[in-house]
Structure formats: structure tokens, C-alpha cells
Amino acid sequence: MTDRADDHERVRALLGREPRGDYEIVVRDEQGDPVVLRNAPLLDDGTPMPTRYWLVGPAEIKRIGHLESTGGVDAAEAAVDHDELAAAHARYAAERDAAIPADHTGPRPSGGVGGTRIGVKCLHAHWGWHLAGGDDPIGRWIEQQLADGCLVTIDDDRTTFGLTGGTHEIPWGHRTLTDRWLATDDPPRPDALTNALGTIDDHLDDLIRLHPDVATADHWTFRGPAVDALAALEAGDRLEPGDHDYPRPIAEEVFRLVATEPTADRADNPGLPSDHVETIIATSCIVQACMRRFRLDAVRLRVTD
């Protein structure tokens, strides 16, 4: 059952195929385009359909896809109470199963959100349920991540800032910053450290000019293999996947430590992976430049490895 006669063609276009079962459009965007479908628990041929709420809005799919690609599944699962998540799965399953015809005797759908029995499998399914009014702790976590935050991905040769209004990339990562400013002396000279920090700060000017909302971002999260290494260095051991708080006093202390140690001493630091011994100063410089420029009391380090 659909809301309007022409909705079916739009849903088919969004899915890229013919819908295989009955559905309702339960969430639309401001232009009336479908965003979330509520599926019947059984497809037309009787196959169980465990996903009650299906996200189809292209913009929402892209936003959640970016969150998933940056370690969001592990971070979400680590952030919420497991008993609360289990209760949400049970609520989802109960609602879906209540829609199964009383005389049905064949296979039945199983699991909770998106067919998952425990934990988190797909943020898209959780976000679809949340948008449709579902009581879902993962949906609330996603909402917090998408609202007024900055997600910073540090790669070898670039750093990308993900914001609600788009992304911004600067051409400096932990490897290129090391090669340019921090590879000549061991440990680096103070003026080299100043230049490395200043290089990032100069590019933050462009970030602010093009995305002024970054100045009021409520939370900052850093991710990438280099950030995994920074988190492990600070903790003294590899951390479990998820978001870990990184207060400014600790960040300053870690920066002073790695910036003044010779490479041989840094290599003995517990938790620091060997392939990040040379570049960990640059990683810390990027995080420090952001924390200082935006006067951040704390950021999150998103461990994904």
C-alpha cells in the first residue's frame, strides 16, 4: 500500500529495482520525496523480511554511509549500553512480528533491527527506524554525530574535515607534514614544530572562511590509522574500537612528550605501533593545531582498528 499512485515509481527508482513486498512511506523530506519505508514482515512470495524500516532517501543514505565508512558501526556499538540496545532490538522485533497475519504458518522473520540479534550491523536500518519515531539508542547516537559536529580524518597525505554542510580537505597528512617539517632533526627543532603547527593553522583559515559553522561545532572527532596510533600511545596499549575522550591537558602532555623525544625513545613507548613512530609527531601536530585554534577542551579519538 502506498500513499500516492505515483509514489511507486519513485520508490522503484530509489531502490533501483521493483519492490518485492508491500510497504508504506512513513517519512518524507521537505519536498515530499520518500525517505523511509515501512515494510511488511513478509515479501510477496512469503519470504521473511526482517527489516521493518528501510532508508531510501539518497541524502540520508549518503550521510549514514559516510558515518559507517569512518568507523561508525564500532563506535556506535561501543557508545551505547548493551542492555538498552538489546531492549531496542526486542521492541523492533515485537512491532514487526505483530504485523504478521495470524494464520501465517511459514517461515517468520527473526532478529531485531535489520535482522540483527545482538550488537549493530547496519546504521542505515537504525537511522530509518529512528526517523520513523523508533525508540532506538543507536538512532539517538547517530543524531548526535550528525548534529553540529566535525569529523576529522587524518590520512598519509591529506586531512579531511566532515561537517553537516559538506567536507573540506587540506593537502597535509601525517606523512606529508613529517616529510616537509619534521624529518631533518631528531628530535625536531622548536622552529620546525612551529612551522608544522603553523602550516595546519594556515589551512584552518580557509576552513573557517568556507565553512564558518565549524567555529561553533559542538564536538570534534578524529579518526584514521594515525589516530588509532595516537590513542594507543596515550593509553599505553591498543584500545577497543569506539570513541575515546582526549582532554586538552592530556593532548598537550602527549604533544610535549613525542615532540621532545628522539626516535629511538619514541619507539619504546608502550602502545605506539612501529609504523607510526616517525609520524606520530605530525599526527599530534594536526590534532593540537585544531584544539588550539578552536579552543577545544576535549576531542574524541575514534579507534577503528
GROMACS .gro file of C-alpha atoms in nm:
model
  305
    1MET     CA    1   0.000   0.000   0.000
    2THR     CA    2   0.144   0.340  -0.095
    3ASP     CA    3   0.039   0.697  -0.018
    4ARG     CA    4   0.002   0.821  -0.375
    5ALA     CA    5  -0.029   0.649  -0.712
    6ASP     CA    6   0.297   0.798  -0.839
    7ASP     CA    7   0.494   0.704  -0.528
    8HIS     CA    8   0.555   0.353  -0.654
    9GLU     CA    9   0.759   0.473  -0.950
   10ARG     CA   10   0.971   0.692  -0.724
   11VAL     CA   11   1.029   0.411  -0.474
   12ARG     CA   12   1.129   0.179  -0.757
   13ALA     CA   13   1.377   0.439  -0.881
   14LEU     CA   14   1.524   0.488  -0.533
   15LEU     CA   15   1.561   0.114  -0.479
   16GLY     CA   16   1.689   0.054  -0.829
   17ARG     CA   17   1.451  -0.240  -0.864
   18GLU     CA   18   1.089  -0.340  -0.828
   19PRO     CA   19   0.978  -0.357  -0.462
   20ARG     CA   20   0.930  -0.720  -0.367
   21GLY     CA   21   0.668  -0.669  -0.099
   22ASP     CA   22   0.408  -0.435   0.045
   23TYR     CA   23   0.528  -0.110   0.204
   24GLU     CA   24   0.422   0.231   0.329
   25ILE     CA   25   0.611   0.559   0.301
   26VAL     CA   26   0.637   0.675   0.661
   27VAL     CA   27   0.894   0.957   0.633
   28ARG     CA   28   0.929   1.215   0.355
   29ASP     CA   29   1.166   1.507   0.306
   30GLU     CA   30   1.054   1.870   0.275
   31GLN     CA   31   0.980   1.822  -0.094
   32GLY     CA   32   0.768   1.514  -0.028
   33ASP     CA   33   1.024   1.265  -0.158
   34PRO     CA   34   1.029   0.926   0.022
   35VAL     CA   35   1.294   0.888   0.292
   36VAL     CA   36   1.186   0.583   0.495
   37LEU     CA   37   0.967   0.287   0.404
   38ARG     CA   38   0.786   0.060   0.649
   39ASN     CA   39   0.795  -0.288   0.504
   40ALA     CA   40   0.550  -0.571   0.552
   41PRO     CA   41   0.713  -0.854   0.751
   42LEU     CA   42   0.668  -1.094   0.457
   43LEU     CA   43   0.756  -1.040   0.091
   44ASP     CA   44   0.509  -1.120  -0.184
   45ASP     CA   45   0.641  -1.477  -0.214
   46GLY     CA   46   0.626  -1.536   0.162
   47THR     CA   47   0.997  -1.478   0.225
   48PRO     CA   48   1.053  -1.324   0.571
   49MET     CA   49   1.152  -0.956   0.564
   50PRO     CA   50   1.338  -0.875   0.889
   51THR     CA   51   1.400  -0.504   0.812
   52ARG     CA   52   1.082  -0.323   0.912
   53TYR     CA   53   1.213   0.029   0.835
   54TRP     CA   54   1.413   0.083   0.516
   55LEU     CA   55   1.609   0.401   0.448
   56VAL     CA   56   1.570   0.511   0.082
   57GLY     CA   57   1.636   0.887   0.084
   58PRO     CA   58   1.957   0.948  -0.117
   59ALA     CA   59   2.084   1.232   0.103
   60GLU     CA   60   2.030   1.032   0.422
   61ILE     CA   61   2.189   0.720   0.273
   62LYS     CA   62   2.497   0.926   0.182
   63ARG     CA   63   2.522   1.082   0.529
   64ILE     CA   64   2.494   0.749   0.705
   65GLY     CA   65   2.726   0.581   0.455
   66HIS     CA   66   2.994   0.836   0.539
   67LEU     CA   67   2.942   0.774   0.909
   68GLU     CA   68   2.973   0.398   0.856
   69SER     CA   69   3.287   0.435   0.643
   70THR     CA   70   3.456   0.627   0.924
   71GLY     CA   71   3.411   0.355   1.186
   72GLY     CA   72   3.059   0.448   1.294
   73VAL     CA   73   2.932   0.093   1.345
   74ASP     CA   74   3.200   0.004   1.601
   75ALA     CA   75   3.181   0.348   1.761
   76ALA     CA   76   2.803   0.331   1.796
   77GLU     CA   77   2.808  -0.016   1.948
   78ALA     CA   78   3.076   0.088   2.196
   79ALA     CA   79   2.890   0.406   2.292
   80VAL     CA   80   2.552   0.264   2.399
   81ASP     CA   81   2.452   0.039   2.685
   82HIS     CA   82   2.428  -0.321   2.561
   83ASP     CA   83   2.118  -0.398   2.766
   84GLU     CA   84   1.945  -0.088   2.627
   85LEU     CA   85   2.041  -0.193   2.275
   86ALA     CA   86   1.908  -0.545   2.334
   87ALA     CA   87   1.579  -0.400   2.456
   88ALA     CA   88   1.558  -0.188   2.139
   89HIS     CA   89   1.609  -0.496   1.922
   90ALA     CA   90   1.326  -0.666   2.113
   91ARG     CA   91   1.090  -0.368   2.061
   92TYR     CA   92   1.166  -0.358   1.690
   93ALA     CA   93   1.106  -0.731   1.653
   94ALA     CA   94   0.782  -0.717   1.851
   95GLU     CA   95   0.640  -0.440   1.631
   96ARG     CA   96   0.736  -0.618   1.311
   97ASP     CA   97   0.612  -0.958   1.424
   98ALA     CA   98   0.278  -0.813   1.536
   99ALA     CA   99   0.210  -0.731   1.169
  100ILE     CA  100   0.241  -1.097   1.060
  101PRO     CA  101  -0.100  -1.240   0.970
  102ALA     CA  102  -0.241  -1.457   1.246
  103ASP     CA  103  -0.291  -1.750   1.010
  104HIS     CA  104   0.066  -1.747   0.877
  105THR     CA  105   0.236  -2.085   0.920
  106GLY     CA  106   0.554  -2.046   0.711
  107PRO     CA  107   0.896  -1.901   0.792
  108ARG     CA  108   0.900  -1.588   1.003
  109PRO     CA  109   1.150  -1.301   1.019
  110SER     CA  110   1.399  -1.311   1.303
  111GLY     CA  111   1.632  -1.077   1.486
  112GLY     CA  112   1.584  -0.714   1.574
  113VAL     CA  113   1.687  -0.400   1.384
  114GLY     CA  114   1.773  -0.506   1.030
  115GLY     CA  115   1.755  -0.870   1.135
  116THR     CA  116   2.038  -0.829   1.388
  117ARG     CA  117   2.015  -1.040   1.703
  118ILE     CA  118   2.285  -0.860   1.903
  119GLY     CA  119   2.505  -0.556   1.854
  120VAL     CA  120   2.497  -0.329   1.550
  121LYS     CA  121   2.509  -0.445   1.189
  122CYS     CA  122   2.388  -0.151   0.982
  123LEU     CA  123   2.346   0.213   1.082
  124HIS     CA  124   2.108   0.269   0.788
  125ALA     CA  125   1.847   0.040   0.946
  126HIS     CA  126   1.879   0.210   1.285
  127TRP     CA  127   1.856   0.557   1.132
  128GLY     CA  128   1.548   0.464   0.931
  129TRP     CA  129   1.373   0.341   1.246
  130HIS     CA  130   1.480   0.649   1.442
  131LEU     CA  131   1.349   0.886   1.172
  132ALA     CA  132   1.019   0.698   1.180
  133GLY     CA  133   0.990   0.758   1.554
  134GLY     CA  134   1.153   0.444   1.687
  135ASP     CA  135   1.290   0.436   2.043
  136ASP     CA  136   1.645   0.344   1.945
  137PRO     CA  137   1.965   0.434   2.134
  138ILE     CA  138   2.172   0.389   1.818
  139GLY     CA  139   1.944   0.630   1.632
  140ARG     CA  140   1.995   0.887   1.907
  141TRP     CA  141   2.371   0.834   1.887
  142ILE     CA  142   2.362   0.888   1.510
  143GLU     CA  143   2.161   1.207   1.556
  144GLN     CA  144   2.424   1.341   1.793
  145GLN     CA  145   2.702   1.258   1.547
  146LEU     CA  146   2.529   1.434   1.259
  147ALA     CA  147   2.431   1.745   1.453
  148ASP     CA  148   2.681   2.029   1.465
  149GLY     CA  149   2.993   1.815   1.480
  150CYS     CA  150   3.321   1.795   1.289
  151LEU     CA  151   3.467   1.459   1.188
  152VAL     CA  152   3.837   1.486   1.102
  153THR     CA  153   4.004   1.207   0.905
  154ILE     CA  154   4.385   1.212   0.908
  155ASP     CA  155   4.543   1.022   0.618
  156ASP     CA  156   4.900   0.997   0.489
  157ASP     CA  157   4.877   1.293   0.254
  158ARG     CA  158   4.562   1.483   0.349
  159THR     CA  159   4.326   1.571   0.632
  160THR     CA  160   3.953   1.584   0.565
  161PHE     CA  161   3.702   1.777   0.775
  162GLY     CA  162   3.348   1.640   0.758
  163LEU     CA  163   3.075   1.885   0.855
  164THR     CA  164   2.698   1.891   0.838
  165GLY     CA  165   2.720   2.125   0.539
  166GLY     CA  166   2.986   1.931   0.348
  167THR     CA  167   3.355   1.837   0.356
  168HIS     CA  168   3.680   2.030   0.332
  169GLU     CA  169   4.021   1.881   0.254
  170ILE     CA  170   4.366   2.020   0.323
  171PRO     CA  171   4.677   1.878   0.148
  172TRP     CA  172   4.861   1.778   0.464
  173GLY     CA  173   4.851   1.442   0.640
  174HIS     CA  174   5.075   1.279   0.898
  175ARG     CA  175   5.326   1.158   0.636
  176THR     CA  176   5.349   1.473   0.421
  177LEU     CA  177   5.372   1.702   0.726
  178THR     CA  178   5.653   1.484   0.861
  179ASP     CA  179   5.844   1.487   0.532
  180ARG     CA  180   5.816   1.865   0.498
  181TRP     CA  181   5.898   1.985   0.850
  182LEU     CA  182   5.982   1.709   1.096
  183ALA     CA  183   6.223   1.464   0.930
  184THR     CA  184   6.552   1.658   0.933
  185ASP     CA  185   6.642   1.672   1.303
  186ASP     CA  186   6.585   1.414   1.575
  187PRO     CA  187   6.400   1.534   1.775
  188PRO     CA  188   6.268   1.820   1.560
  189ARG     CA  189   6.387   2.173   1.634
  190PRO     CA  190   6.134   2.406   1.802
  191ASP     CA  191   6.112   2.620   1.487
  192ALA     CA  192   6.025   2.311   1.279
  193LEU     CA  193   5.744   2.226   1.520
  194THR     CA  194   5.621   2.586   1.499
  195ASN     CA  195   5.623   2.565   1.120
  196ALA     CA  196   5.432   2.235   1.122
  197LEU     CA  197   5.166   2.374   1.353
  198GLY     CA  198   5.152   2.697   1.153
  199THR     CA  199   5.106   2.508   0.826
  200ILE     CA  200   4.792   2.343   0.959
  201ASP     CA  201   4.672   2.666   1.119
  202ASP     CA  202   4.702   2.850   0.788
  203HIS     CA  203   4.475   2.595   0.624
  204LEU     CA  204   4.228   2.625   0.910
  205ASP     CA  205   4.180   2.986   0.797
  206ASP     CA  206   4.044   2.853   0.467
  207LEU     CA  207   3.827   2.603   0.651
  208ILE     CA  208   3.670   2.879   0.860
  209ARG     CA  209   3.621   3.104   0.558
  210LEU     CA  210   3.448   2.836   0.351
  211HIS     CA  211   3.263   2.668   0.641
  212PRO     CA  212   3.207   2.929   0.914
  213ASP     CA  213   2.983   2.687   1.107
  214VAL     CA  214   3.294   2.489   1.201
  215ALA     CA  215   3.370   2.754   1.463
  216THR     CA  216   3.060   2.652   1.659
  217ALA     CA  217   3.084   2.274   1.617
  218ASP     CA  218   2.971   2.112   1.941
  219HIS     CA  219   3.207   1.816   1.918
  220TRP     CA  220   3.515   1.713   1.725
  221THR     CA  221   3.607   1.355   1.642
  222PHE     CA  222   3.937   1.245   1.487
  223ARG     CA  223   3.982   0.914   1.307
  224GLY     CA  224   4.220   0.719   1.083
  225PRO     CA  225   4.508   0.474   1.142
  226ALA     CA  226   4.725   0.760   1.268
  227VAL     CA  227   4.458   0.844   1.527
  228ASP     CA  228   4.440   0.477   1.631
  229ALA     CA  229   4.815   0.504   1.697
  230LEU     CA  230   4.776   0.829   1.894
  231ALA     CA  231   4.506   0.675   2.113
  232ALA     CA  232   4.719   0.366   2.176
  233LEU     CA  233   5.019   0.583   2.265
  234GLU     CA  234   4.818   0.785   2.516
  235ALA     CA  235   4.666   0.472   2.675
  236GLY     CA  236   4.983   0.265   2.664
  237ASP     CA  237   4.807  -0.015   2.478
  238ARG     CA  238   4.574  -0.076   2.184
  239LEU     CA  239   4.221   0.036   2.268
  240GLU     CA  240   3.890  -0.124   2.184
  241PRO     CA  241   3.703   0.023   1.883
  242GLY     CA  242   3.489   0.323   1.972
  243ASP     CA  243   3.518   0.689   2.070
  244HIS     CA  244   3.766   0.779   2.343
  245ASP     CA  245   3.786   1.117   2.514
  246TYR     CA  246   4.108   1.315   2.464
  247PRO     CA  247   4.112   1.616   2.702
  248ARG     CA  248   4.331   1.911   2.616
  249PRO     CA  249   4.572   1.876   2.914
  250ILE     CA  250   4.645   1.517   2.811
  251ALA     CA  251   4.678   1.619   2.446
  252GLU     CA  252   4.930   1.889   2.539
  253GLU     CA  253   5.126   1.646   2.754
  254VAL     CA  254   5.139   1.384   2.477
  255PHE     CA  255   5.249   1.651   2.226
  256ARG     CA  256   5.533   1.769   2.451
  257LEU     CA  257   5.642   1.409   2.506
  258VAL     CA  258   5.659   1.296   2.145
  259ALA     CA  259   5.798   1.630   2.020
  260THR     CA  260   6.100   1.622   2.252
  261GLU     CA  261   6.190   1.252   2.241
  262PRO     CA  262   6.442   1.109   1.995
  263THR     CA  263   6.301   0.850   1.758
  264ALA     CA  264   6.468   0.565   1.947
  265ASP     CA  265   6.295   0.669   2.270
  266ARG     CA  266   5.957   0.709   2.099
  267ALA     CA  267   5.993   0.356   1.965
  268ASP     CA  268   5.998   0.228   2.325
  269ASN     CA  269   5.668   0.395   2.414
  270PRO     CA  270   5.416   0.123   2.503
  271GLY     CA  271   5.125   0.103   2.264
  272LEU     CA  272   5.280   0.305   1.978
  273PRO     CA  273   5.278   0.096   1.657
  274SER     CA  274   5.619   0.076   1.491
  275ASP     CA  275   5.491   0.214   1.160
  276HIS     CA  276   5.383   0.538   1.330
  277VAL     CA  277   5.699   0.610   1.532
  278GLU     CA  278   5.825   0.862   1.275
  279THR     CA  279   5.491   1.029   1.200
  280ILE     CA  280   5.323   1.042   1.542
  281ILE     CA  281   5.456   1.397   1.598
  282ALA     CA  282   5.279   1.516   1.284
  283THR     CA  283   4.956   1.343   1.391
  284SER     CA  284   4.977   1.518   1.726
  285CYS     CA  285   5.050   1.850   1.550
  286ILE     CA  286   4.732   1.824   1.342
  287VAL     CA  287   4.519   1.748   1.648
  288GLN     CA  288   4.692   2.017   1.853
  289ALA     CA  289   4.651   2.283   1.585
  290CYS     CA  290   4.277   2.220   1.575
  291MET     CA  291   4.236   2.213   1.952
  292ARG     CA  292   4.430   2.534   1.996
  293ARG     CA  293   4.266   2.723   1.708
  294PHE     CA  294   3.911   2.634   1.813
  295ARG     CA  295   3.986   2.637   2.188
  296LEU     CA  296   3.860   2.282   2.233
  297ASP     CA  297   3.864   2.150   2.589
  298ALA     CA  298   3.847   1.793   2.458
  299VAL     CA  299   3.803   1.592   2.140
  300ARG     CA  300   3.723   1.230   2.065
  301LEU     CA  301   3.965   0.982   1.916
  302ARG     CA  302   3.769   0.725   1.716
  303VAL     CA  303   3.951   0.391   1.726
  304THR     CA  304   3.855   0.167   1.437
  305ASP     CA  305   4.134  -0.088   1.418
   0.00000   0.00000   0.00000
